[in-house]
Short mmCIF file of C-alpha atoms and ligand atoms in Angstrom, two decimals:
data_model
loop_
_atom_site.label_atom_id
_atom_site.label_comp_id
_atom_site.label_asym_id
_atom_site.label_seq_id
_atom_site.Cartn_x
_atom_site.Cartn_y
_atom_site.Cartn_z
CA MET A 65 49.59 -58.56 46.19
CA LYS A 66 52.59 -58.18 43.91
CA ARG A 67 56.01 -57.99 45.52
CA VAL A 68 58.61 -55.26 45.32
CA PHE A 69 62.26 -55.59 46.30
CA SER A 70 64.96 -52.94 46.22
CA GLY A 71 68.15 -52.07 48.04
CA VAL A 72 70.58 -49.24 48.64
CA LYS A 73 74.27 -49.60 49.52
CA PRO A 74 75.42 -47.95 52.75
CA SER A 75 78.68 -46.99 51.11
CA GLY A 76 78.84 -43.24 51.64
CA ASN A 77 76.66 -40.20 51.73
CA LEU A 78 73.35 -40.78 50.04
CA THR A 79 72.57 -38.25 47.35
CA LEU A 80 69.55 -36.56 45.88
CA GLY A 81 70.08 -38.95 42.93
CA ASN A 82 69.39 -41.96 45.18
CA TYR A 83 66.24 -40.27 46.43
CA LEU A 84 64.80 -38.98 43.15
CA GLY A 85 65.82 -41.98 41.05
CA ALA A 86 64.83 -44.71 43.47
CA MET A 87 63.92 -44.15 47.11
CA ARG A 88 60.96 -41.82 46.72
CA HIS A 89 59.37 -44.48 44.52
CA PHE A 90 59.97 -47.06 47.27
CA VAL A 91 57.79 -44.93 49.53
CA ALA A 92 55.04 -44.51 46.94
CA MET A 93 54.94 -48.24 46.11
CA GLN A 94 54.02 -49.19 49.66
CA ALA A 95 50.41 -48.32 48.90
CA ASP A 96 50.02 -50.97 46.19
CA TYR A 97 52.60 -53.69 46.80
CA GLU A 98 54.10 -55.92 49.45
CA CYS A 99 57.53 -54.31 49.75
CA PHE A 100 60.95 -55.51 50.91
CA TYR A 101 63.63 -52.85 51.27
CA SER A 102 67.17 -53.59 52.30
CA VAL A 103 70.30 -51.86 53.51
CA VAL A 104 72.57 -53.94 51.29
CA ASP A 105 75.67 -53.86 53.46
CA LEU A 106 77.21 -57.02 51.93
CA HIS A 107 77.35 -55.14 48.63
CA ALA A 108 79.29 -52.33 50.29
CA LEU A 109 82.09 -54.78 51.14
CA THR A 110 83.04 -55.17 47.48
CA VAL A 111 85.24 -52.07 47.82
CA PRO A 112 87.36 -51.17 50.88
CA GLN A 113 85.38 -49.76 53.82
CA ASP A 114 86.34 -48.53 57.25
CA PRO A 115 84.54 -51.07 59.51
CA GLU A 116 83.28 -48.58 62.09
CA ALA A 117 82.17 -46.11 59.43
CA LEU A 118 80.33 -48.89 57.56
CA ARG A 119 78.47 -49.91 60.71
CA GLN A 120 77.35 -46.30 61.28
CA GLN A 121 76.43 -45.71 57.64
CA ALA A 122 74.21 -48.78 57.60
CA ILE A 123 72.24 -47.54 60.63
CA SER A 124 72.10 -44.05 59.17
CA LEU A 125 70.70 -45.45 55.90
CA ALA A 126 68.03 -47.40 57.80
CA ALA A 127 67.06 -44.15 59.57
CA LEU A 128 66.86 -42.36 56.21
CA TYR A 129 64.55 -45.02 54.80
CA LEU A 130 62.26 -44.48 57.78
CA ALA A 131 62.57 -40.69 57.67
CA MET A 132 61.48 -40.68 54.01
CA GLY A 133 58.35 -42.59 54.87
CA ILE A 134 59.12 -46.30 54.71
CA ASP A 135 56.61 -47.67 57.19
CA PRO A 136 57.85 -50.80 59.00
CA GLU A 137 54.24 -51.83 59.67
CA ARG A 138 53.63 -52.08 55.94
CA SER A 139 57.07 -52.89 54.48
CA THR A 140 59.88 -55.18 55.55
CA LEU A 141 62.98 -53.07 56.20
CA PHE A 142 66.13 -55.03 56.97
CA MET A 143 69.89 -55.25 56.87
CA GLN A 144 71.08 -57.69 54.18
CA SER A 145 73.87 -59.18 56.34
CA GLN A 146 71.34 -60.13 59.03
CA VAL A 147 69.53 -62.47 56.62
CA PRO A 148 71.98 -65.27 55.76
CA ALA A 149 69.82 -66.54 52.88
CA HIS A 150 71.24 -63.74 50.67
CA ALA A 151 74.84 -64.93 50.88
CA GLU A 152 73.71 -68.52 50.55
CA LEU A 153 71.60 -68.12 47.42
CA SER A 154 74.29 -65.89 45.98
CA TRP A 155 76.69 -68.85 45.96
CA LEU A 156 74.18 -71.03 44.14
CA LEU A 157 73.68 -68.30 41.55
CA GLN A 158 77.41 -67.72 41.11
CA CYS A 159 77.57 -71.37 40.12
CA THR A 160 74.96 -70.81 37.41
CA SER A 161 76.34 -67.49 36.05
CA TYR A 162 79.17 -67.09 33.60
CA MET A 163 82.40 -65.10 33.61
CA GLY A 164 81.47 -63.69 30.19
CA GLU A 165 78.14 -62.19 31.23
CA LEU A 166 79.52 -60.75 34.48
CA SER A 167 82.48 -59.26 32.57
CA ARG A 168 80.05 -57.29 30.44
CA MET A 169 78.52 -55.41 33.38
CA THR A 170 79.13 -51.68 32.91
CA GLN A 171 79.32 -50.97 36.64
CA TYR A 172 82.05 -53.58 37.07
CA LYS A 173 84.02 -52.21 34.14
CA GLU A 174 83.74 -48.63 35.43
CA LYS A 175 84.70 -49.52 38.99
CA ALA A 176 87.54 -51.83 37.98
CA GLU A 177 89.05 -49.45 35.44
CA GLY A 178 92.43 -48.09 36.47
CA GLN A 179 92.47 -50.04 39.77
CA GLU A 180 95.61 -51.93 40.65
CA SER A 181 93.63 -54.72 42.28
CA VAL A 182 89.95 -55.56 42.29
CA THR A 183 88.16 -57.93 44.69
CA VAL A 184 86.43 -61.08 43.51
CA GLY A 185 83.35 -59.70 45.26
CA LEU A 186 83.23 -56.68 42.95
CA PHE A 187 83.11 -59.08 40.03
CA THR A 188 80.45 -61.43 41.45
CA TYR A 189 78.36 -58.52 42.87
CA PRO A 190 75.55 -59.01 40.29
CA ALA A 191 75.00 -62.61 41.44
CA LEU A 192 74.45 -61.33 45.00
CA MET A 193 72.06 -58.70 43.66
CA ALA A 194 70.20 -61.41 41.73
CA ALA A 195 69.95 -63.43 44.96
CA ASP A 196 68.51 -60.37 46.79
CA ILE A 197 65.76 -60.06 44.23
CA LEU A 198 64.98 -63.71 43.47
CA LEU A 199 64.79 -64.83 47.13
CA TYR A 200 61.51 -62.92 47.56
CA GLN A 201 59.76 -64.05 44.35
CA THR A 202 59.86 -60.39 43.40
CA ASP A 203 57.63 -59.00 40.66
CA ILE A 204 58.98 -55.44 40.49
CA VAL A 205 62.37 -53.85 41.15
CA PRO A 206 62.35 -50.03 41.30
CA VAL A 207 65.84 -48.72 40.44
CA GLY A 208 67.61 -45.83 38.73
CA GLU A 209 68.95 -46.22 35.19
CA ASP A 210 72.41 -47.39 36.31
CA GLN A 211 71.00 -50.59 37.87
CA LYS A 212 68.85 -51.62 34.92
CA GLN A 213 71.56 -53.85 33.44
CA HIS A 214 71.89 -55.75 36.74
CA VAL A 215 68.14 -56.39 36.89
CA GLU A 216 68.20 -57.61 33.30
CA LEU A 217 71.00 -60.01 34.19
CA THR A 218 68.90 -61.16 37.16
CA ARG A 219 66.11 -62.01 34.70
CA ASP A 220 68.53 -64.01 32.54
CA ILE A 221 69.83 -65.89 35.59
CA ALA A 222 66.28 -66.68 36.74
CA VAL A 223 65.11 -67.91 33.34
CA ARG A 224 68.21 -70.07 32.91
CA PHE A 225 67.86 -71.55 36.41
CA ASN A 226 64.16 -72.32 35.86
CA ASN A 227 64.91 -74.00 32.52
CA ARG A 228 67.71 -76.08 33.90
CA PHE A 229 66.40 -77.03 37.35
CA GLY A 230 62.62 -76.53 37.13
CA GLU A 231 60.39 -73.56 37.94
CA THR A 232 61.93 -71.93 41.03
CA PHE A 233 62.09 -68.16 40.64
CA ARG A 234 59.62 -65.52 39.52
CA VAL A 235 61.18 -63.44 36.73
CA PRO A 236 61.23 -59.79 37.93
CA GLU A 237 60.71 -56.57 35.97
CA PRO A 238 62.85 -53.46 36.49
CA VAL A 239 60.86 -50.24 36.95
CA ILE A 240 62.81 -47.16 35.94
CA PRO A 241 61.26 -43.71 36.45
CA ARG A 242 60.40 -41.79 33.26
CA VAL A 243 61.92 -38.59 34.71
CA GLY A 244 64.87 -38.61 37.12
CA ALA A 245 66.29 -42.05 36.35
CA ARG A 246 69.73 -40.47 35.99
CA ILE A 247 70.29 -37.33 38.04
CA MET A 248 73.55 -35.76 36.92
CA SER A 249 76.44 -34.19 38.84
CA LEU A 250 76.06 -30.44 39.40
CA SER A 251 79.73 -29.78 38.63
CA GLU A 252 80.10 -32.24 35.71
CA PRO A 253 76.59 -32.57 34.29
CA THR A 254 77.55 -35.20 31.75
CA LYS A 255 78.34 -37.59 34.64
CA LYS A 256 75.94 -39.27 37.06
CA MET A 257 75.55 -37.73 40.51
CA SER A 258 77.08 -40.34 42.81
CA LYS A 259 77.99 -40.95 46.43
CA SER A 260 81.64 -40.72 45.53
CA SER A 261 81.61 -37.69 43.22
CA ASP A 262 83.36 -34.49 44.29
CA SER A 263 81.68 -32.58 47.06
CA PHE A 264 80.24 -29.79 44.90
CA GLY A 265 78.82 -32.23 42.37
CA ASP A 266 76.36 -34.04 44.60
CA ILE A 267 73.61 -32.86 46.90
CA ARG A 268 73.66 -35.11 49.91
CA LEU A 269 70.43 -35.97 51.63
CA LEU A 270 71.81 -34.67 54.91
CA ASP A 271 73.28 -31.42 53.52
CA GLU A 272 72.22 -28.31 55.46
CA PRO A 273 70.04 -25.85 53.49
CA SER A 274 72.96 -23.37 53.35
CA VAL A 275 75.16 -26.05 51.74
CA ILE A 276 72.44 -26.98 49.25
CA LYS A 277 72.19 -23.31 48.32
CA LYS A 278 75.91 -22.99 47.78
CA LYS A 279 76.11 -26.14 45.65
CA ILE A 280 73.18 -25.23 43.40
CA ASN A 281 74.43 -21.68 42.98
CA ARG A 282 77.77 -23.08 41.81
CA ALA A 283 76.16 -25.62 39.45
CA VAL A 284 77.67 -25.61 35.96
CA THR A 285 75.28 -24.33 33.26
CA ASP A 286 75.98 -22.83 29.81
CA SER A 287 76.40 -19.37 28.33
CA GLU A 288 73.28 -19.23 26.16
CA ALA A 289 71.06 -17.97 29.00
CA VAL A 290 67.86 -19.36 27.47
CA VAL A 291 65.73 -21.57 29.72
CA ARG A 292 65.10 -24.66 27.60
CA TYR A 293 65.20 -28.39 28.43
CA ASP A 294 67.84 -29.93 26.18
CA PRO A 295 69.96 -32.56 27.94
CA VAL A 296 72.44 -32.83 25.05
CA ALA A 297 73.15 -29.15 24.39
CA LYS A 298 72.35 -27.90 27.92
CA PRO A 299 73.03 -30.78 30.35
CA GLY A 300 73.58 -28.59 33.42
CA LEU A 301 70.44 -26.49 33.09
CA SER A 302 68.36 -29.53 32.05
CA ASN A 303 69.51 -31.40 35.15
CA LEU A 304 68.46 -28.46 37.35
CA LEU A 305 65.06 -28.36 35.64
CA VAL A 306 64.55 -32.09 36.31
CA ILE A 307 65.59 -31.74 39.96
CA HIS A 308 63.34 -28.71 40.39
CA ALA A 309 60.40 -30.43 38.67
CA LEU A 310 60.63 -33.60 40.76
CA CYS A 311 61.02 -31.68 44.02
CA SER A 312 58.22 -29.18 43.40
CA GLY A 313 55.86 -31.63 41.71
CA GLU A 314 55.62 -29.63 38.47
CA SER A 315 56.43 -30.73 34.93
CA VAL A 316 59.61 -29.67 33.17
CA ALA A 317 57.45 -28.04 30.46
CA ALA A 318 55.63 -25.93 33.08
CA LEU A 319 58.97 -24.76 34.47
CA GLU A 320 60.28 -23.83 31.01
CA GLU A 321 57.23 -21.63 30.63
CA ARG A 322 57.47 -20.14 34.10
CA TYR A 323 61.14 -19.19 33.73
CA ALA A 324 60.98 -18.12 30.06
CA GLY A 325 62.85 -14.84 29.59
CA GLN A 326 64.43 -15.04 33.06
CA GLY A 327 68.08 -15.75 33.81
CA TYR A 328 69.52 -18.96 35.19
CA GLY A 329 69.71 -17.25 38.60
CA ALA A 330 65.92 -17.51 38.87
CA VAL A 331 65.97 -21.22 37.96
CA LYS A 332 68.66 -21.85 40.58
CA LYS A 333 66.73 -19.94 43.25
CA GLY A 334 63.57 -21.96 42.50
CA THR A 335 65.56 -25.22 42.50
CA ILE A 336 67.11 -24.41 45.90
CA GLU A 337 63.67 -23.74 47.40
CA ALA A 338 62.20 -26.91 45.93
CA VAL A 339 65.08 -29.14 47.10
CA VAL A 340 65.15 -27.67 50.61
CA SER A 341 61.39 -28.09 50.95
CA VAL A 342 61.76 -31.83 50.21
CA LEU A 343 64.90 -32.54 52.23
CA GLU A 344 64.32 -30.45 55.35
CA PRO A 345 61.40 -32.51 56.75
CA ILE A 346 63.33 -35.74 56.04
CA GLN A 347 66.33 -34.35 57.94
CA VAL A 348 64.21 -33.35 60.95
CA ARG A 349 62.65 -36.83 61.16
CA TYR A 350 66.08 -38.44 60.61
CA ARG A 351 67.57 -36.58 63.58
CA GLU A 352 64.63 -37.62 65.78
CA LEU A 353 65.05 -41.28 64.81
CA MET A 354 68.81 -41.29 65.32
CA ALA A 355 68.26 -40.09 68.89
CA THR A 356 66.36 -43.29 69.80
CA ASP A 357 67.01 -47.06 69.71
CA GLU A 358 63.87 -47.60 67.66
CA ILE A 359 65.84 -48.31 64.47
CA LEU A 360 67.62 -51.36 65.92
CA ASP A 361 64.31 -52.91 67.00
CA ILE A 362 62.79 -52.29 63.59
CA LEU A 363 65.78 -53.90 61.85
CA THR A 364 65.69 -56.95 64.12
CA ALA A 365 61.99 -57.49 63.41
CA GLY A 366 62.59 -56.86 59.68
CA ALA A 367 65.37 -59.46 59.51
CA ILE A 368 63.10 -62.10 61.05
CA LYS A 369 60.31 -61.33 58.56
CA ALA A 370 62.73 -61.32 55.63
CA GLN A 371 64.35 -64.61 56.64
CA GLU A 372 60.91 -66.23 56.90
CA ALA A 373 59.89 -64.93 53.50
CA ALA A 374 63.16 -66.03 51.90
CA ALA A 375 63.44 -69.51 53.43
CA PRO A 376 61.05 -71.47 51.15
CA THR A 377 62.69 -70.18 47.96
CA LEU A 378 66.21 -70.86 49.22
CA ARG A 379 65.20 -74.38 50.18
CA GLN A 380 63.59 -74.99 46.82
CA ALA A 381 66.66 -73.71 44.94
CA LYS A 382 69.01 -75.91 47.00
CA GLN A 383 66.85 -78.94 46.48
CA ALA A 384 66.53 -78.27 42.75
CA MET A 385 70.32 -78.11 42.38
CA GLY A 386 70.82 -81.44 44.12
CA LEU A 387 71.72 -80.47 47.67
CA ASN A 388 70.39 -82.50 50.58
CA VAL A 389 68.03 -80.15 52.37
P1 TYM B 987 73.08 -47.76 44.89
O1 TYM B 987 73.22 -47.91 46.36
O2 TYM B 987 74.27 -47.28 44.11
O3 TYM B 987 71.90 -46.77 44.57
C1 TYM B 987 70.60 -46.93 45.15
C2 TYM B 987 69.54 -46.56 44.12
O4 TYM B 987 69.71 -45.19 43.70
C3 TYM B 987 69.74 -45.14 42.28
N1 TYM B 987 70.63 -44.04 41.87
C4 TYM B 987 70.28 -43.03 41.05
N2 TYM B 987 69.12 -42.75 40.42
C5 TYM B 987 69.09 -41.63 39.64
N3 TYM B 987 70.15 -40.79 39.51
C6 TYM B 987 71.32 -41.03 40.12
N4 TYM B 987 72.35 -40.20 39.97
C7 TYM B 987 71.42 -42.20 40.94
N5 TYM B 987 72.43 -42.73 41.68
C8 TYM B 987 71.92 -43.86 42.25
C9 TYM B 987 70.29 -46.49 41.84
O5 TYM B 987 69.96 -46.79 40.50
C10 TYM B 987 69.64 -47.42 42.84
O6 TYM B 987 68.34 -47.79 42.42
N6 TYM B 987 73.41 -52.51 43.29
C11 TYM B 987 72.53 -51.51 43.85
C12 TYM B 987 71.97 -51.91 45.20
C13 TYM B 987 71.27 -53.21 45.20
C14 TYM B 987 69.97 -53.49 44.68
C15 TYM B 987 69.74 -54.87 44.96
C16 TYM B 987 69.01 -52.72 44.03
C17 TYM B 987 71.75 -54.38 45.72
N7 TYM B 987 70.83 -55.37 45.59
C18 TYM B 987 68.56 -55.48 44.57
C19 TYM B 987 67.85 -53.34 43.65
C20 TYM B 987 67.60 -54.69 43.91
C21 TYM B 987 73.31 -50.23 44.05
O7 TYM B 987 74.50 -50.21 44.12
O8 TYM B 987 72.53 -49.10 44.25
#
């Protein structure tokens, strides 16, 4: 069976963008692949975090994975910091990556811009992400559009390592959804919806239905009042159509037809219903899980499975580079 690896940072409130662009595909892929999914808490440390909040957010993210349908019987769900092989391989890969290629990473440039000081970890972040993926001999990495560049760098690192030290890593492929790879902010629809955007721009996975309603009703659109998918001329409306389509399981074209001749109010009302119908059951299951200790047991078992799966590759990489293993 082919292997899948992906991760999500526990660095704030997860958004509908995380779900539609990545996590719902994680759930679907369980049927056909051997899957490893991680709460990548080491990645969260690249920017300042409140320690207690980080600890809580990591557990909350694990509960969300489960609430969405990640099945710990079928997939390995684990906390990155509980599997030391990630930090270890990351060092080896930092020593085979170059300042130049890491400097070209868009996410680094965006996050570093305008900051007075930037951690070394923010810069070397892609080498840790490469370690996450390569440790499991991963075939497929489902991610949203913004992570594609990091997966491509991972491929370069793997190919270079294999050429220099002998065949060690499988070279992974990024899988980016055709629709929904870049869900936009509701308040600034030319920007990506993100965990750190302003509170009216993002729909958070744990937002109450009344909050979701308020945010979608306030979403920025345009003054033309014609329902047509056109992300360049009508980014706000087009983003709502994509969100609606993915949440109700229809195509964007079918929605254009359904809402033809109606105002944007009708599109917003339909989008609210579709989003609430997807998020409400996840929220119910999330609250049930958070009321038990089940999550901690699942993460402990997941870390053991992940460490076992990662160990042979780590050993091989160390040996190939000349370490005494
Ligand atoms: P993170 O935590 O920022 O996001 C998790 C996943 O959600 C996707 N995503 C989006 N998709 C569509 N529209 C959006 N607005 C949107 N916002 C976020 C991201 O593309 C991602 O797939 N570096 C990664 C975490 C990571 C990882 C890995 C991923 C660490 N190691 C190994 C894959 C494999 C990150 O920061 O994702």
